[in-house]
PDB file of C-alpha atoms in Angstrom:
ATOM      1  CA  UNK W   1     -21.267 -11.843  -4.614  1.00 41.00           C
ATOM      2  CA  UNK W   2     -18.132  -9.981  -4.994  1.00 43.00           C
ATOM      3  CA  UNK W   3     -18.414  -7.009  -5.613  1.00 46.00           C
ATOM      4  CA  UNK W   4     -15.176  -4.988  -7.141  1.00 55.00           C
ATOM      5  CA  UNK W   5     -15.262  -1.468  -5.787  1.00 59.00           C
ATOM      6  CA  UNK W   6     -12.847   0.775  -7.977  1.00 57.00           C
ATOM      7  CA  UNK W   7      -9.262   2.238  -6.591  1.00 61.00           C
ATOM      8  CA  UNK W   8      -7.458   5.593  -7.658  1.00 58.00           C
ATOM      9  CA  UNK W   9      -6.010   4.778 -10.780  1.00 62.00           C
ATOM     10  CA  UNK W  10      -3.122   6.882 -11.784  1.00 65.00           C
ATOM     11  CA  UNK W  11      -2.383   6.801 -15.536  1.00 63.00           C
ATOM     12  CA  UNK W  12      -0.113   6.231 -17.229  1.00 60.00           C
ATOM     13  CA  UNK W  13       0.597   9.648 -18.585  1.00 63.00           C
ATOM     14  CA  UNK W  14       0.598  10.957 -14.709  1.00 68.00           C
ATOM     15  CA  UNK W  15       4.618  10.745 -13.731  1.00 75.00           C
ATOM     16  CA  UNK W  16       4.627  11.844 -10.056  1.00 88.00           C
ATOM     17  CA  UNK W  17       6.516  14.276  -8.537  1.00 93.00           C
ATOM     18  CA  UNK W  18       9.382  16.044  -8.277  1.00 95.00           C
ATOM     19  CA  UNK W  19      11.573  13.890  -5.042  1.00 95.00           C
ATOM     20  CA  UNK W  20      13.048  17.412  -3.794  1.00 95.00           C
ATOM     21  CA  UNK W  21      10.046  18.428  -3.026  1.00 96.00           C
ATOM     22  CA  UNK W  22       9.674  15.502  -0.608  1.00 96.00           C
ATOM     23  CA  UNK W  23      11.685  13.993   2.521  1.00 95.00           C
ATOM     24  CA  UNK W  24      13.852  10.903   0.830  1.00 96.00           C
ATOM     25  CA  UNK W  25      16.344   9.250   2.307  1.00 95.00           C
ATOM     26  CA  UNK W  26      19.796  10.391   1.317  1.00 95.00           C
ATOM     27  CA  UNK W  27      20.994   6.863   0.692  1.00 95.00           C
ATOM     28  CA  UNK W  28      18.559   5.972  -2.617  1.00 96.00           C
ATOM     29  CA  UNK W  29      18.047  10.106  -3.530  1.00 95.00           C
ATOM     30  CA  UNK W  30      20.297   9.168  -6.390  1.00 97.00           C
ATOM     31  CA  UNK W  31      18.545   6.130  -6.854  1.00 97.00           C
ATOM     32  CA  UNK W  32      15.297   7.445  -7.826  1.00 97.00           C
ATOM     33  CA  UNK W  33      13.443   8.864 -10.704  1.00 94.00           C
ATOM     34  CA  UNK W  34       9.606  10.204  -8.836  1.00 94.00           C
ATOM     35  CA  UNK W  35       7.770  10.208  -5.681  1.00 95.00           C
ATOM     36  CA  UNK W  36       5.061   8.540  -7.651  1.00 92.00           C
ATOM     37  CA  UNK W  37       2.234   7.752  -4.666  1.00 93.00           C
ATOM     38  CA  UNK W  38       2.499  10.597  -1.542  1.00 96.00           C
ATOM     39  CA  UNK W  39       2.772   8.951   1.617  1.00 96.00           C
ATOM     40  CA  UNK W  40       0.053  11.560   2.649  1.00 95.00           C
ATOM     41  CA  UNK W  41      -2.820   9.703  -0.373  1.00 93.00           C
ATOM     42  CA  UNK W  42      -1.175   6.558   0.526  1.00 93.00           C
ATOM     43  CA  UNK W  43      -2.637   7.268   4.237  1.00 95.00           C
ATOM     44  CA  UNK W  44      -5.705   8.760   3.107  1.00 94.00           C
ATOM     45  CA  UNK W  45      -7.251   6.345   0.920  1.00 92.00           C
ATOM     46  CA  UNK W  46      -6.267   3.908   3.160  1.00 94.00           C
ATOM     47  CA  UNK W  47      -8.589   5.620   5.517  1.00 95.00           C
ATOM     48  CA  UNK W  48     -11.227   5.267   3.113  1.00 93.00           C
ATOM     49  CA  UNK W  49     -10.659   2.376   2.679  1.00 92.00           C
ATOM     50  CA  UNK W  50     -10.818   0.986   6.291  1.00 93.00           C
ATOM     51  CA  UNK W  51     -14.405   2.855   6.053  1.00 93.00           C
ATOM     52  CA  UNK W  52     -15.480   0.584   3.224  1.00 91.00           C
ATOM     53  CA  UNK W  53     -14.643  -2.313   5.172  1.00 91.00           C
ATOM     54  CA  UNK W  54     -16.517  -1.490   8.091  1.00 91.00           C
ATOM     55  CA  UNK W  55     -19.228  -0.396   6.406  1.00 90.00           C
ATOM     56  CA  UNK W  56     -19.206  -3.859   4.203  1.00 89.00           C
ATOM     57  CA  UNK W  57     -18.419  -5.785   6.800  1.00 88.00           C
ATOM     58  CA  UNK W  58     -21.647  -4.355   9.273  1.00 86.00           C
ATOM     59  CA  UNK W  59     -21.663  -6.308  12.947  1.00 86.00           C
ATOM     60  CA  UNK W  60     -19.294  -9.448  11.444  1.00 91.00           C
ATOM     61  CA  UNK W  61     -16.534 -11.003  12.864  1.00 92.00           C
ATOM     62  CA  UNK W  62     -13.311  -8.620  10.756  1.00 92.00           C
ATOM     63  CA  UNK W  63     -10.574 -11.294   9.973  1.00 92.00           C
ATOM     64  CA  UNK W  64      -7.030  -9.641   8.680  1.00 91.00           C
ATOM     65  CA  UNK W  65      -4.955 -11.603   6.679  1.00 88.00           C
ATOM     66  CA  UNK W  66      -1.326 -10.054   6.347  1.00 89.00           C
ATOM     67  CA  UNK W  67       0.329 -10.807   3.430  1.00 84.00           C
ATOM     68  CA  UNK W  68       4.528 -10.491   4.367  1.00 82.00           C
ATOM     69  CA  UNK W  69       6.303  -8.940   3.582  1.00 82.00           C
ATOM     70  CA  UNK W  70       5.559  -6.546   1.127  1.00 79.00           C
ATOM     71  CA  UNK W  71       1.861  -5.815   3.086  1.00 85.00           C
ATOM     72  CA  UNK W  72       2.730  -4.879   6.648  1.00 88.00           C
ATOM     73  CA  UNK W  73       3.087  -1.162   5.891  1.00 92.00           C
ATOM     74  CA  UNK W  74      -0.569  -1.534   4.311  1.00 92.00           C
ATOM     75  CA  UNK W  75      -1.154  -3.393   6.993  1.00 93.00           C
ATOM     76  CA  UNK W  76      -0.509  -1.676   9.710  1.00 95.00           C
ATOM     77  CA  UNK W  77      -1.815   1.571   8.202  1.00 96.00           C
ATOM     78  CA  UNK W  78      -5.661  -0.226   7.667  1.00 96.00           C
ATOM     79  CA  UNK W  79      -5.518  -1.689  10.856  1.00 96.00           C
ATOM     80  CA  UNK W  80      -4.823   1.948  12.699  1.00 96.00           C
ATOM     81  CA  UNK W  81      -7.733   3.618  10.889  1.00 96.00           C
ATOM     82  CA  UNK W  82      -9.967   0.565  11.647  1.00 94.00           C
ATOM     83  CA  UNK W  83      -9.325   0.368  15.330  1.00 94.00           C
ATOM     84  CA  UNK W  84      -9.964   4.301  15.057  1.00 94.00           C
ATOM     85  CA  UNK W  85     -13.557   3.402  12.909  1.00 93.00           C
ATOM     86  CA  UNK W  86     -14.307   0.605  15.724  1.00 91.00           C
ATOM     87  CA  UNK W  87     -13.647   2.868  18.576  1.00 91.00           C
ATOM     88  CA  UNK W  88     -14.875   6.107  18.516  1.00 90.00           C
ATOM     89  CA  UNK W  89     -17.506   4.032  15.979  1.00 83.00           C
ATOM     90  CA  UNK W  90     -21.404   3.246  17.422  1.00 82.00           C
ATOM     91  CA  UNK W  91     -21.347  -0.732  16.480  1.00 79.00           C
ATOM     92  CA  UNK W  92     -18.063  -2.584  17.957  1.00 86.00           C
ATOM     93  CA  UNK W  93     -16.935  -5.672  15.583  1.00 89.00           C
ATOM     94  CA  UNK W  94     -14.509  -8.196  16.515  1.00 92.00           C
ATOM     95  CA  UNK W  95     -11.327  -8.012  14.782  1.00 93.00           C
ATOM     96  CA  UNK W  96      -8.833 -11.217  14.664  1.00 94.00           C
ATOM     97  CA  UNK W  97      -4.904 -10.836  12.857  1.00 93.00           C
ATOM     98  CA  UNK W  98      -3.252 -13.438  11.022  1.00 92.00           C
ATOM     99  CA  UNK W  99       0.166 -13.051   8.625  1.00 90.00           C
ATOM    100  CA  UNK W 100       1.276 -15.614   5.844  1.00 87.00           C
ATOM    101  CA  UNK W 101       4.129 -15.569   3.610  1.00 84.00           C
ATOM    102  CA  UNK W 102       2.700 -15.991  -0.101  1.00 76.00           C
ATOM    103  CA  UNK W 103       5.530 -17.451  -3.065  1.00 69.00           C
ATOM    104  CA  UNK W 104       3.042 -17.408  -5.136  1.00 56.00           C
ATOM    105  CA  UNK W 105      -0.695 -15.467  -6.362  1.00 55.00           C
ATOM    106  CA  UNK W 106      -4.139 -17.574  -8.064  1.00 58.00           C
ATOM    107  CA  UNK W 107      -6.705 -16.933  -8.460  1.00 58.00           C
ATOM    108  CA  UNK W 108      -7.066 -14.326  -6.278  1.00 58.00           C
ATOM    109  CA  UNK W 109     -10.202 -12.334  -6.387  1.00 57.00           C
ATOM    110  CA  UNK W 110      -9.606  -8.330  -5.262  1.00 55.00           C
ATOM    111  CA  UNK W 111     -12.480  -6.533  -3.602  1.00 59.00           C
ATOM    112  CA  UNK W 112     -11.602  -3.337  -2.705  1.00 62.00           C
ATOM    113  CA  UNK W 113      -8.260  -1.535  -4.802  1.00 64.00           C
ATOM    114  CA  UNK W 114      -6.139   1.534  -3.616  1.00 65.00           C
ATOM    115  CA  UNK W 115      -4.828   2.079  -6.295  1.00 68.00           C
ATOM    116  CA  UNK W 116      -4.038   1.001 -10.133  1.00 74.00           C
ATOM    117  CA  UNK W 117      -1.308   2.075 -11.845  1.00 68.00           C
ATOM    118  CA  UNK W 118       0.422   2.223 -14.819  1.00 68.00           C
ATOM    119  CA  UNK W 119       3.027  -0.394 -15.506  1.00 77.00           C
ATOM    120  CA  UNK W 120       5.920   1.215 -14.216  1.00 84.00           C
ATOM    121  CA  UNK W 121       8.924  -0.329 -11.410  1.00 89.00           C
ATOM    122  CA  UNK W 122       7.823   1.263  -7.838  1.00 92.00           C
ATOM    123  CA  UNK W 123       9.177   0.686  -4.740  1.00 94.00           C
ATOM    124  CA  UNK W 124       8.773   2.221  -1.542  1.00 94.00           C
ATOM    125  CA  UNK W 125       6.048   1.742   1.567  1.00 93.00           C
ATOM    126  CA  UNK W 126       7.521  -1.722   2.091  1.00 89.00           C
ATOM    127  CA  UNK W 127       7.267  -2.771  -1.646  1.00 90.00           C
ATOM    128  CA  UNK W 128      11.011  -3.760  -1.761  1.00 91.00           C
ATOM    129  CA  UNK W 129      13.487  -4.393  -4.778  1.00 94.00           C
ATOM    130  CA  UNK W 130      15.977  -7.514  -3.451  1.00 94.00           C
ATOM    131  CA  UNK W 131      15.172  -5.829   0.322  1.00 92.00           C
ATOM    132  CA  UNK W 132      15.918  -2.290  -0.320  1.00 95.00           C
ATOM    133  CA  UNK W 133      14.050   0.595  -0.463  1.00 96.00           C
ATOM    134  CA  UNK W 134      11.164  -0.941   2.107  1.00 91.00           C
ATOM    135  CA  UNK W 135      12.119   2.209   4.216  1.00 92.00           C
ATOM    136  CA  UNK W 136      11.210   4.953   1.732  1.00 95.00           C
ATOM    137  CA  UNK W 137       7.817   6.250   2.848  1.00 95.00           C
ATOM    138  CA  UNK W 138       6.601   7.167  -0.219  1.00 96.00           C
ATOM    139  CA  UNK W 139       5.623   4.836  -3.553  1.00 94.00           C
ATOM    140  CA  UNK W 140       8.571   5.509  -5.922  1.00 95.00           C
ATOM    141  CA  UNK W 141       9.577   5.344  -9.455  1.00 94.00           C
ATOM    142  CA  UNK W 142      13.175   3.781  -9.279  1.00 95.00           C
ATOM    143  CA  UNK W 143      15.608   5.139 -11.891  1.00 96.00           C
ATOM    144  CA  UNK W 144      16.799   2.051 -14.405  1.00 95.00           C
ATOM    145  CA  UNK W 145      20.567   2.268 -13.071  1.00 97.00           C
ATOM    146  CA  UNK W 146      19.282   1.240  -9.563  1.00 96.00           C
ATOM    147  CA  UNK W 147      17.850  -1.912 -11.197  1.00 95.00           C
ATOM    148  CA  UNK W 148      21.698  -3.105 -11.974  1.00 94.00           C
ATOM    149  CA  UNK W 149      23.057  -1.251  -8.827  1.00 95.00           C
ATOM    150  CA  UNK W 150      20.814  -3.114  -6.534  1.00 94.00           C
ATOM    151  CA  UNK W 151      20.821  -6.065  -8.347  1.00 93.00           C
ATOM    152  CA  UNK W 152      21.404 -10.026  -7.320  1.00 88.00           C
TER     153      UNK W 152
END
């Protein structure tokens, strides 16, 4: 049986945060509308997901599969939290890591959701637009003019 756990739902009326409150690389400042999900919130939610995974897996072997390229940052942070829990917990379970590139997703079943967000054009935290913005720590909303600027 597959159980879906709800994530943090960010409603459409939640517009994010003023980008001037955060450290944004200078070369992206004019391209971003707002910070949508701050890095600290991403890390905290990722730690919670790691705890849920460890609890759900019990003493079973964990096979961690990273979907490249956009998932690498989340994957690395999630594995760091899982390893810390694994090393400092009462029980220790083996972890196997692998990587996969996928062009399209079909028949996917989401079991744990970090964030559910409205339909906005977001970049950062390894989510790119034509290979730009992967280096942002936060998930940000891209300005319309930036879509044109970085279009291929």
